[in-house]
Amino acid sequence: NPFTPLDISHVCRDWRSIAFSAPELWSSIYVADGQPSTVHLLRLWLQNSGSRPLDLVFRDTPGVTSGDISRSNTIVEMLKVAAAHSKRWRSFKVRLRRGRLWMKDVMEALSGIETPLLETLALGPQFSAVWIRALITGSPQLQELQMWSTMDRSKDFLLAVPFHRLTTITLTMVAFQRDSLFLNSLRRCEVLETLTISLNDGSYWGALQPPSSSDAAVSIPSLRHFNLIGTSHICDLLQNLHLPSLISFSLHTRYYDTQTNAGHLRNDVYMALEDLFTRSQCHLRSFKIRDEKEGGFEGRLLSILHHPALRDLGELRVGSIVGERALEWLGGGDRTSTPPSTHTHTPFQDLKHIHLEAFAVDPKILSAPVVAMIGLRIRGTGLVAKLRCLTVGFLSETQLIYETRAWNGLVADRGGLGVDKVFYFASNAERARRLRSEFLYRDFSLIQGW
């Protein structure tokens, strides 16, 4: 075509030349399952990466490698190939499901490795504590650690973990025991900024207990970001922590409101959360919450939003269903739900990001309460000027249409608001998709069958 300024063959030729001359493009490798032909591709990829530090992820998918000996052997072979480049590893993550591989072969494939540059390590529960301890000890640059099913390790193992230089710890499907050695080892953390925990909520003997006093709680002064998933054991964990520098908190839970649990700090996650905030005297900038017990959730949410620790929020994300009461609070505060406040500080005056994943309204009332909330912030103190992002998932397509029209009208009246607005229909499929992505963290899911 004489009017086309580019010849596609030239583009492909130039891109190939650029790609093969840039080793950094080949230094991040993610291997899922793998087929026999993948081994050759891995060798080529590693060859093209030159001498660059390597970020490697190996995982097998449930149901794919199960019972397939050839695929299992392929993963072992790929680990052997990667082991030859261990001196270049910057991050090494392996998640092999139970019973899917012979760990003896895996351990042999990884024997004799040297990891002087390793900064990030993620290992599944099948690896022996002795081998992991040796790997950690031989990794002087290690800063990030991710482990699965971490029951309390031995004292010798924990002494080998360089808690003093870890910046990120991720514990997936873990269970803390009474007088937890692992939890107490967190006292040694000096630069830990991000802690992510998903709890194994099955019943087991010797579970974690509340501390004897608030002074006995594990203090992590450097921690700024805390992500937590769990149900029945969350309260005991929260009572065992003191996080004075916390600025970001993400919670996924399921509230239990049986008569026996009501009003008890050990059973009410919202009471335990307020207790943590009060004890820590922290000031959150980001708060994300999802409660699988959606009945009565809005009232529980508003209760926690009144806590002084959330007064300076810049980001609020709510995964459960909310309605007009929550919007009233976001528009300036629901003063009727709590005793009058003695302070003059306007709640959420610094709010920049609002994300409501499931908004529901009475279908008989044809209005646009989300846009009305924005209008209240404009008429109140000009707080909308600080709002940068508004994302709302509507459970009703009709409501989505009303809100979109109202938003367009507001923009037409007041000009550009400077807000990145996303309105979408929160169908069951869409909510499920967003939930799955929420559980994905640093290459892996934080849950197993939950």
Tab-separated table of C-alpha atoms in Angstrom:
chain	number	residue	atom	x	y	z
A	1	ASN	CA	0.000	0.000	0.000
A	2	PRO	CA	1.751	3.215	-1.155
A	3	PHE	CA	-0.108	5.225	1.485
A	4	THR	CA	1.223	3.121	4.378
A	5	PRO	CA	4.330	4.770	5.859
A	6	LEU	CA	5.663	1.550	7.437
A	7	ASP	CA	6.687	-1.754	5.923
A	8	ILE	CA	5.652	-4.429	8.424
A	9	SER	CA	8.601	-6.652	7.516
A	10	HIS	CA	10.969	-3.807	8.365
A	11	VAL	CA	9.223	-3.302	11.707
A	12	CYS	CA	9.537	-6.994	12.555
A	13	ARG	CA	13.204	-7.033	11.501
A	14	ASP	CA	14.013	-3.924	13.544
A	15	TRP	CA	12.069	-5.173	16.562
A	16	ARG	CA	13.912	-8.497	16.456
A	17	SER	CA	17.211	-6.659	16.357
A	18	ILE	CA	16.217	-4.452	19.293
A	19	ALA	CA	14.867	-7.377	21.339
A	20	PHE	CA	17.983	-9.505	20.968
A	21	SER	CA	20.252	-6.578	21.790
A	22	ALA	CA	18.416	-5.852	25.071
A	23	PRO	CA	19.196	-8.614	27.623
A	24	GLU	CA	16.970	-6.942	30.231
A	25	LEU	CA	13.939	-8.054	28.169
A	26	TRP	CA	14.901	-11.690	28.805
A	27	SER	CA	15.790	-11.491	32.495
A	28	SER	CA	12.269	-12.084	33.905
A	29	ILE	CA	11.003	-15.636	33.346
A	30	TYR	CA	7.663	-17.054	34.524
A	31	VAL	CA	7.196	-20.795	33.969
A	32	ALA	CA	3.747	-22.322	34.522
A	33	ASP	CA	3.613	-26.129	34.228
A	34	GLY	CA	5.776	-26.577	31.128
A	35	GLN	CA	6.027	-29.056	28.290
A	36	PRO	CA	9.130	-30.867	26.980
A	37	SER	CA	9.689	-28.141	24.365
A	38	THR	CA	9.759	-25.518	27.131
A	39	VAL	CA	13.186	-26.670	28.345
A	40	HIS	CA	14.812	-25.602	25.069
A	41	LEU	CA	13.007	-22.249	25.187
A	42	LEU	CA	14.212	-21.681	28.757
A	43	ARG	CA	17.822	-22.288	27.691
A	44	LEU	CA	17.468	-19.792	24.834
A	45	TRP	CA	15.824	-17.248	27.140
A	46	LEU	CA	18.621	-17.561	29.690
A	47	GLN	CA	21.210	-17.267	26.931
A	48	ASN	CA	19.596	-14.064	25.647
A	49	SER	CA	19.557	-12.592	29.162
A	50	GLY	CA	23.338	-12.250	29.058
A	51	SER	CA	24.734	-11.493	32.490
A	52	ARG	CA	21.661	-9.658	33.800
A	53	PRO	CA	20.224	-10.521	37.251
A	54	LEU	CA	17.376	-13.041	36.878
A	55	ASP	CA	13.822	-13.008	38.228
A	56	LEU	CA	12.478	-16.573	38.054
A	57	VAL	CA	9.069	-18.033	38.892
A	58	PHE	CA	8.198	-21.738	38.658
A	59	ARG	CA	4.728	-23.031	39.435
A	60	ASP	CA	2.438	-25.872	38.482
A	61	THR	CA	-1.278	-25.425	37.933
A	62	PRO	CA	-3.808	-27.563	39.879
A	63	GLY	CA	-5.067	-30.397	37.682
A	64	VAL	CA	-2.511	-29.838	34.917
A	65	THR	CA	0.573	-31.632	36.188
A	66	SER	CA	-1.322	-34.017	38.478
A	67	GLY	CA	-0.432	-37.572	37.505
A	68	ASP	CA	1.489	-36.410	34.409
A	69	ILE	CA	5.002	-37.767	34.874
A	70	SER	CA	6.366	-36.138	31.712
A	71	ARG	CA	5.324	-32.658	32.852
A	72	SER	CA	6.708	-33.298	36.323
A	73	ASN	CA	10.025	-34.381	34.843
A	74	THR	CA	9.985	-31.284	32.631
A	75	ILE	CA	9.706	-28.950	35.623
A	76	VAL	CA	12.559	-30.771	37.356
A	77	GLU	CA	14.673	-30.437	34.208
A	78	MET	CA	13.912	-26.709	33.977
A	79	LEU	CA	14.893	-26.205	37.614
A	80	LYS	CA	18.174	-27.945	36.832
A	81	VAL	CA	18.750	-25.571	33.900
A	82	ALA	CA	17.954	-22.554	36.090
A	83	ALA	CA	20.250	-23.808	38.868
A	84	ALA	CA	23.238	-23.431	36.533
A	85	HIS	CA	22.565	-19.677	36.596
A	86	SER	CA	21.931	-19.388	40.356
A	87	LYS	CA	24.696	-16.806	40.804
A	88	ARG	CA	22.526	-14.415	38.770
A	89	TRP	CA	19.261	-15.054	40.629
A	90	ARG	CA	17.729	-11.845	41.949
A	91	SER	CA	14.383	-13.443	42.755
A	92	PHE	CA	13.551	-17.146	42.866
A	93	LYS	CA	10.003	-18.337	43.455
A	94	VAL	CA	8.857	-21.953	43.390
A	95	ARG	CA	5.350	-23.189	44.148
A	96	LEU	CA	4.942	-26.915	43.503
A	97	ARG	CA	1.735	-28.492	44.727
A	98	ARG	CA	1.778	-31.382	47.202
A	99	GLY	CA	2.105	-34.844	45.707
A	100	ARG	CA	2.722	-33.575	42.201
A	101	LEU	CA	6.482	-33.943	42.069
A	102	TRP	CA	9.121	-36.093	43.661
A	103	MET	CA	10.832	-33.603	45.941
A	104	LYS	CA	13.956	-35.746	45.985
A	105	ASP	CA	14.455	-34.967	42.282
A	106	VAL	CA	13.714	-31.293	42.858
A	107	MET	CA	16.235	-31.064	45.683
A	108	GLU	CA	18.870	-32.790	43.544
A	109	ALA	CA	18.176	-30.357	40.697
A	110	LEU	CA	18.812	-27.434	43.048
A	111	SER	CA	21.794	-28.891	44.904
A	112	GLY	CA	25.002	-26.907	45.071
A	113	ILE	CA	23.477	-23.580	44.061
A	114	GLU	CA	25.112	-20.264	44.994
A	115	THR	CA	22.903	-17.192	45.402
A	116	PRO	CA	25.013	-14.089	46.169
A	117	LEU	CA	22.509	-11.710	44.489
A	118	LEU	CA	19.252	-13.257	45.725
A	119	GLU	CA	16.897	-10.580	47.102
A	120	THR	CA	13.499	-12.329	46.880
A	121	LEU	CA	12.738	-15.927	47.846
A	122	ALA	CA	9.402	-17.774	47.743
A	123	LEU	CA	9.228	-21.481	48.531
A	124	GLY	CA	6.388	-23.950	49.043
A	125	PRO	CA	6.041	-26.170	52.116
A	126	GLN	CA	7.604	-29.266	50.539
A	127	PHE	CA	11.169	-27.988	50.829
A	128	SER	CA	12.976	-29.209	53.926
A	129	ALA	CA	13.757	-26.721	56.665
A	130	VAL	CA	17.445	-27.703	56.565
A	131	TRP	CA	17.698	-26.925	52.825
A	132	ILE	CA	15.800	-23.620	53.129
A	133	ARG	CA	17.963	-22.582	56.072
A	134	ALA	CA	21.127	-23.240	54.060
A	135	LEU	CA	19.741	-21.266	51.107
A	136	ILE	CA	18.785	-18.317	53.308
A	137	THR	CA	22.152	-18.316	55.057
A	138	GLY	CA	23.910	-18.267	51.688
A	139	SER	CA	21.890	-15.291	50.409
A	140	PRO	CA	23.454	-12.149	51.925
A	141	GLN	CA	21.200	-9.797	49.918
A	142	LEU	CA	17.872	-11.421	50.882
A	143	GLN	CA	15.158	-8.812	51.560
A	144	GLU	CA	11.831	-10.455	50.660
A	145	LEU	CA	10.599	-13.803	51.951
A	146	GLN	CA	7.419	-15.687	51.015
A	147	MET	CA	6.430	-19.014	52.548
A	148	TRP	CA	3.381	-21.304	52.564
A	149	SER	CA	1.800	-23.264	55.411
A	150	THR	CA	4.285	-21.891	57.899
A	151	MET	CA	3.527	-23.507	61.193
A	152	ASP	CA	5.983	-22.270	63.761
A	153	ARG	CA	9.446	-23.274	62.678
A	154	SER	CA	12.226	-24.463	64.930
A	155	LYS	CA	14.295	-21.963	66.843
A	156	ASP	CA	17.389	-22.851	64.785
A	157	PHE	CA	15.530	-22.175	61.534
A	158	LEU	CA	14.207	-18.822	62.720
A	159	LEU	CA	17.646	-17.739	63.917
A	160	ALA	CA	18.900	-18.224	60.346
A	161	VAL	CA	16.244	-15.893	58.905
A	162	PRO	CA	17.656	-12.345	58.579
A	163	PHE	CA	14.596	-10.605	60.013
A	164	HIS	CA	16.678	-7.485	60.640
A	165	ARG	CA	17.062	-6.808	56.892
A	166	LEU	CA	13.765	-8.167	55.521
A	167	THR	CA	11.576	-5.471	53.951
A	168	THR	CA	8.729	-7.766	52.841
A	169	ILE	CA	7.282	-10.935	54.377
A	170	THR	CA	4.411	-12.923	52.835
A	171	LEU	CA	2.936	-15.889	54.714
A	172	THR	CA	0.281	-17.874	52.840
A	173	MET	CA	-2.206	-20.201	54.567
A	174	VAL	CA	-0.324	-20.092	57.852
A	175	ALA	CA	-1.268	-21.125	61.365
A	176	PHE	CA	0.335	-19.478	64.388
A	177	GLN	CA	0.609	-21.485	67.581
A	178	ARG	CA	0.348	-20.330	71.167
A	179	ASP	CA	3.519	-18.441	72.159
A	180	SER	CA	4.372	-18.333	68.459
A	181	LEU	CA	8.115	-18.367	67.805
A	182	PHE	CA	7.609	-16.978	64.305
A	183	LEU	CA	5.410	-14.133	65.509
A	184	ASN	CA	7.848	-13.265	68.266
A	185	SER	CA	10.695	-13.297	65.740
A	186	LEU	CA	9.019	-10.339	64.035
A	187	ARG	CA	10.294	-8.249	66.964
A	188	ARG	CA	13.706	-8.513	65.290
A	189	CYS	CA	12.457	-6.713	62.181
A	190	GLU	CA	14.128	-3.329	61.732
A	191	VAL	CA	13.164	-2.334	58.165
A	192	LEU	CA	10.080	-4.476	57.482
A	193	GLU	CA	7.611	-2.361	55.488
A	194	THR	CA	5.099	-4.859	54.057
A	195	LEU	CA	3.542	-7.843	55.833
A	196	THR	CA	0.987	-10.044	54.068
A	197	ILE	CA	-0.715	-12.934	55.860
A	198	SER	CA	-3.473	-15.331	54.865
A	199	LEU	CA	-4.573	-17.537	57.738
A	200	ASN	CA	-5.418	-21.213	57.696
A	201	ASP	CA	-8.679	-21.042	59.603
A	202	GLY	CA	-9.005	-24.728	60.369
A	203	SER	CA	-9.150	-25.764	64.015
A	204	TYR	CA	-5.917	-27.083	65.488
A	205	TRP	CA	-4.453	-27.700	68.909
A	206	GLY	CA	-2.489	-24.945	70.591
A	207	ALA	CA	-3.759	-22.029	68.512
A	208	LEU	CA	-2.533	-18.489	69.083
A	209	GLN	CA	-3.937	-16.762	72.168
A	210	PRO	CA	-4.365	-13.066	73.043
A	211	PRO	CA	-1.340	-11.542	74.810
A	212	SER	CA	-1.324	-11.304	78.593
A	213	SER	CA	-1.320	-7.503	78.276
A	214	SER	CA	-1.167	-4.860	75.556
A	215	ASP	CA	2.504	-4.345	76.413
A	216	ALA	CA	3.163	-7.958	75.418
A	217	ALA	CA	1.993	-7.398	71.835
A	218	VAL	CA	4.613	-7.805	69.101
A	219	SER	CA	5.697	-4.326	68.021
A	220	ILE	CA	6.918	-3.703	64.455
A	221	PRO	CA	7.669	0.044	64.359
A	222	SER	CA	8.794	0.038	60.704
A	223	LEU	CA	5.716	-1.695	59.244
A	224	ARG	CA	3.701	0.512	56.887
A	225	HIS	CA	1.605	-1.915	54.808
A	226	PHE	CA	-0.418	-4.824	56.227
A	227	ASN	CA	-2.556	-7.201	54.126
A	228	LEU	CA	-4.628	-9.772	56.009
A	229	ILE	CA	-6.964	-12.588	54.913
A	230	GLY	CA	-8.787	-14.879	57.318
A	231	THR	CA	-11.812	-15.430	59.526
A	232	SER	CA	-11.859	-17.123	62.905
A	233	HIS	CA	-8.216	-16.583	63.940
A	234	ILE	CA	-7.886	-12.972	62.803
A	235	CYS	CA	-8.900	-11.481	66.146
A	236	ASP	CA	-6.179	-13.270	68.102
A	237	LEU	CA	-3.559	-12.192	65.572
A	238	LEU	CA	-4.667	-8.544	65.637
A	239	GLN	CA	-4.499	-8.482	69.436
A	240	ASN	CA	-0.898	-9.681	69.287
A	241	LEU	CA	0.334	-6.801	67.120
A	242	HIS	CA	1.414	-3.206	67.691
A	243	LEU	CA	1.935	-1.259	64.432
A	244	PRO	CA	2.537	2.440	65.155
A	245	SER	CA	3.695	3.360	61.618
A	246	LEU	CA	0.908	1.579	59.731
A	247	ILE	CA	-0.448	3.652	56.814
A	248	SER	CA	-2.055	0.995	54.604
A	249	PHE	CA	-4.345	-1.838	55.710
A	250	SER	CA	-6.195	-4.382	53.561
A	251	LEU	CA	-8.619	-6.878	55.127
A	252	HIS	CA	-10.573	-9.788	53.645
A	253	THR	CA	-12.685	-11.578	56.231
A	254	ARG	CA	-16.015	-13.169	57.058
A	255	TYR	CA	-17.867	-11.727	60.044
A	256	TYR	CA	-19.593	-14.065	62.493
A	257	ASP	CA	-22.544	-12.600	64.372
A	258	THR	CA	-23.757	-15.539	66.452
A	259	GLN	CA	-24.951	-14.691	69.932
A	260	THR	CA	-21.966	-16.347	71.542
A	261	ASN	CA	-19.520	-14.288	69.511
A	262	ALA	CA	-21.231	-10.905	69.767
A	263	GLY	CA	-19.376	-8.262	71.741
A	264	HIS	CA	-16.239	-10.297	72.419
A	265	LEU	CA	-12.854	-8.935	71.390
A	266	ARG	CA	-11.638	-12.438	70.541
A	267	ASN	CA	-14.537	-13.072	68.154
A	268	ASP	CA	-15.533	-9.723	66.673
A	269	VAL	CA	-13.053	-8.740	63.964
A	270	TYR	CA	-14.286	-5.142	63.919
A	271	MET	CA	-13.735	-4.758	67.662
A	272	ALA	CA	-10.281	-6.312	67.291
A	273	LEU	CA	-9.524	-3.943	64.418
A	274	GLU	CA	-10.490	-0.866	66.420
A	275	ASP	CA	-8.449	-2.215	69.317
A	276	LEU	CA	-5.388	-2.541	67.038
A	277	PHE	CA	-5.807	0.994	65.693
A	278	THR	CA	-6.234	2.443	69.189
A	279	ARG	CA	-3.293	0.524	70.644
A	280	SER	CA	-1.018	1.396	67.707
A	281	GLN	CA	-2.080	5.053	67.463
A	282	CYS	CA	-1.552	4.774	63.711
A	283	HIS	CA	-2.911	7.034	60.957
A	284	LEU	CA	-4.006	5.182	57.840
A	285	ARG	CA	-3.760	6.618	54.355
A	286	SER	CA	-5.252	3.563	52.632
A	287	PHE	CA	-8.008	1.225	53.865
A	288	LYS	CA	-9.382	-1.721	51.862
A	289	ILE	CA	-12.000	-4.106	53.193
A	290	ARG	CA	-14.100	-7.017	51.980
A	291	ASP	CA	-16.477	-8.917	54.268
A	292	GLU	CA	-18.060	-12.108	52.937
A	293	LYS	CA	-20.821	-11.722	55.537
A	294	GLU	CA	-22.650	-8.994	53.634
A	295	GLY	CA	-25.725	-8.830	55.865
A	296	GLY	CA	-25.347	-5.775	58.113
A	297	PHE	CA	-21.967	-4.966	56.604
A	298	GLU	CA	-22.709	-1.292	55.973
A	299	GLY	CA	-23.320	-0.623	59.664
A	300	ARG	CA	-20.089	-2.377	60.630
A	301	LEU	CA	-18.211	-0.407	57.981
A	302	LEU	CA	-19.524	2.950	59.190
A	303	SER	CA	-18.567	2.039	62.737
A	304	ILE	CA	-14.941	1.465	61.765
A	305	LEU	CA	-14.858	4.545	59.506
A	306	HIS	CA	-15.517	6.707	62.568
A	307	HIS	CA	-12.251	5.606	64.163
A	308	PRO	CA	-9.665	8.436	64.412
A	309	ALA	CA	-7.060	6.222	62.733
A	310	LEU	CA	-8.975	6.534	59.452
A	311	ARG	CA	-9.557	10.265	59.673
A	312	ASP	CA	-6.859	11.156	57.121
A	313	LEU	CA	-7.643	8.490	54.534
A	314	GLY	CA	-6.486	9.112	50.990
A	315	GLU	CA	-7.787	5.829	49.563
A	316	LEU	CA	-10.900	3.799	50.424
A	317	ARG	CA	-11.799	0.533	48.701
A	318	VAL	CA	-14.874	-1.467	49.735
A	319	GLY	CA	-15.484	-4.907	48.232
A	320	SER	CA	-18.808	-5.720	49.914
A	321	ILE	CA	-22.266	-4.311	49.212
A	322	VAL	CA	-22.920	-0.766	50.422
A	323	GLY	CA	-25.783	1.659	49.902
A	324	GLU	CA	-26.808	5.236	50.537
A	325	ARG	CA	-25.716	5.328	54.198
A	326	ALA	CA	-22.097	4.887	53.154
A	327	LEU	CA	-22.472	7.592	50.521
A	328	GLU	CA	-23.917	9.975	53.095
A	329	TRP	CA	-20.803	9.494	55.183
A	330	LEU	CA	-18.538	10.008	52.173
A	331	GLY	CA	-20.453	13.148	51.292
A	332	GLY	CA	-19.708	14.802	54.598
A	333	GLY	CA	-20.426	12.436	57.453
A	334	ASP	CA	-23.436	10.701	58.970
A	335	ARG	CA	-23.645	12.677	62.216
A	336	THR	CA	-26.720	10.813	63.451
A	337	SER	CA	-25.087	7.427	63.778
A	338	THR	CA	-22.664	8.299	66.574
A	339	PRO	CA	-22.527	10.811	69.424
A	340	PRO	CA	-21.544	14.314	68.256
A	341	SER	CA	-17.826	14.753	67.889
A	342	THR	CA	-15.925	17.370	69.833
A	343	HIS	CA	-13.332	17.904	67.104
A	344	THR	CA	-13.764	20.103	64.056
A	345	HIS	CA	-11.728	17.923	61.710
A	346	THR	CA	-13.777	17.079	58.609
A	347	PRO	CA	-13.634	13.307	57.944
A	348	PHE	CA	-11.938	12.194	54.746
A	349	GLN	CA	-10.927	15.682	53.629
A	350	ASP	CA	-7.828	14.173	51.966
A	351	LEU	CA	-9.684	11.401	50.141
A	352	LYS	CA	-8.248	10.942	46.643
A	353	HIS	CA	-9.387	7.458	45.627
A	354	ILE	CA	-12.821	5.908	46.205
A	355	HIS	CA	-13.584	2.404	44.944
A	356	LEU	CA	-16.948	0.804	45.756
A	357	GLU	CA	-17.155	-2.619	44.125
A	358	ALA	CA	-20.832	-3.311	44.855
A	359	PHE	CA	-23.246	-0.406	45.225
A	360	ALA	CA	-26.947	-1.153	45.714
A	361	VAL	CA	-29.892	1.222	45.988
A	362	ASP	CA	-33.667	0.817	46.339
A	363	PRO	CA	-34.860	0.159	42.752
A	364	LYS	CA	-38.064	2.104	43.453
A	365	ILE	CA	-36.088	5.301	44.010
A	366	LEU	CA	-34.941	6.735	40.694
A	367	SER	CA	-32.017	8.909	41.729
A	368	ALA	CA	-28.241	9.126	41.412
A	369	PRO	CA	-26.866	9.057	44.986
A	370	VAL	CA	-23.242	8.495	43.919
A	371	VAL	CA	-23.203	11.674	41.850
A	372	ALA	CA	-25.149	13.427	44.624
A	373	MET	CA	-22.328	12.481	47.019
A	374	ILE	CA	-19.834	14.179	44.706
A	375	GLY	CA	-22.123	17.202	44.619
A	376	LEU	CA	-22.135	17.356	48.420
A	377	ARG	CA	-18.344	17.381	48.493
A	378	ILE	CA	-18.328	20.233	45.978
A	379	ARG	CA	-20.885	22.310	47.855
A	380	GLY	CA	-19.354	21.535	51.228
A	381	THR	CA	-15.689	22.492	51.327
A	382	GLY	CA	-14.522	21.858	47.793
A	383	LEU	CA	-13.217	18.438	48.778
A	384	VAL	CA	-13.828	17.096	45.296
A	385	ALA	CA	-10.759	19.077	44.223
A	386	LYS	CA	-8.641	16.455	45.980
A	387	LEU	CA	-10.546	13.493	44.548
A	388	ARG	CA	-8.587	11.922	41.716
A	389	CYS	CA	-10.277	8.570	41.109
A	390	LEU	CA	-13.872	7.377	41.563
A	391	THR	CA	-14.650	3.743	40.692
A	392	VAL	CA	-18.100	2.287	41.374
A	393	GLY	CA	-19.593	-1.089	40.473
A	394	PHE	CA	-23.400	-0.984	40.296
A	395	LEU	CA	-25.467	-4.082	41.007
A	396	SER	CA	-28.249	-2.661	38.821
A	397	GLU	CA	-27.802	-1.810	35.143
A	398	THR	CA	-30.638	0.711	35.449
A	399	GLN	CA	-28.812	2.463	38.284
A	400	LEU	CA	-25.654	2.502	36.200
A	401	ILE	CA	-27.531	4.361	33.444
A	402	TYR	CA	-28.989	6.917	35.893
A	403	GLU	CA	-25.619	7.609	37.497
A	404	THR	CA	-23.843	7.943	34.150
A	405	ARG	CA	-26.406	10.469	32.915
A	406	ALA	CA	-26.210	12.413	36.176
A	407	TRP	CA	-22.420	12.474	36.007
A	408	ASN	CA	-22.467	13.794	32.458
A	409	GLY	CA	-24.885	16.502	33.607
A	410	LEU	CA	-22.642	17.450	36.532
A	411	VAL	CA	-19.623	17.727	34.246
A	412	ALA	CA	-21.630	19.812	31.771
A	413	ASP	CA	-22.685	22.213	34.556
A	414	ARG	CA	-19.346	22.553	36.330
A	415	GLY	CA	-16.810	21.726	33.647
A	416	GLY	CA	-14.071	19.149	34.033
A	417	LEU	CA	-13.828	17.921	37.627
A	418	GLY	CA	-10.372	16.408	37.220
A	419	VAL	CA	-11.691	13.032	38.422
A	420	ASP	CA	-10.879	9.746	36.698
A	421	LYS	CA	-14.368	8.189	36.814
A	422	VAL	CA	-15.108	4.501	36.146
A	423	PHE	CA	-18.703	3.243	36.407
A	424	TYR	CA	-19.388	-0.409	35.527
A	425	PHE	CA	-22.033	-3.122	35.925
A	426	ALA	CA	-21.011	-5.392	38.808
A	427	SER	CA	-22.462	-8.656	37.526
A	428	ASN	CA	-21.787	-11.874	39.435
A	429	ALA	CA	-19.159	-12.824	36.861
A	430	GLU	CA	-17.448	-9.442	37.108
A	431	ARG	CA	-17.406	-9.546	40.905
A	432	ALA	CA	-15.942	-13.065	40.827
A	433	ARG	CA	-13.242	-11.939	38.392
A	434	ARG	CA	-12.255	-9.015	40.580
A	435	LEU	CA	-12.214	-11.257	43.647
A	436	ARG	CA	-9.802	-13.681	41.977
A	437	SER	CA	-7.458	-10.866	41.011
A	438	GLU	CA	-7.634	-9.517	44.564
A	439	PHE	CA	-6.206	-12.780	45.900
A	440	LEU	CA	-3.259	-12.675	43.485
A	441	TYR	CA	-0.235	-11.202	45.190
A	442	ARG	CA	3.368	-11.255	44.038
A	443	ASP	CA	2.804	-13.986	41.413
A	444	PHE	CA	0.715	-16.365	43.560
A	445	SER	CA	-2.738	-16.717	45.074
A	446	LEU	CA	-3.052	-16.055	48.796
A	447	ILE	CA	-5.727	-18.716	49.219
A	448	GLN	CA	-6.210	-22.419	48.648
A	449	GLY	CA	-9.800	-23.525	48.126
A	450	TRP	CA	-11.310	-20.568	50.010
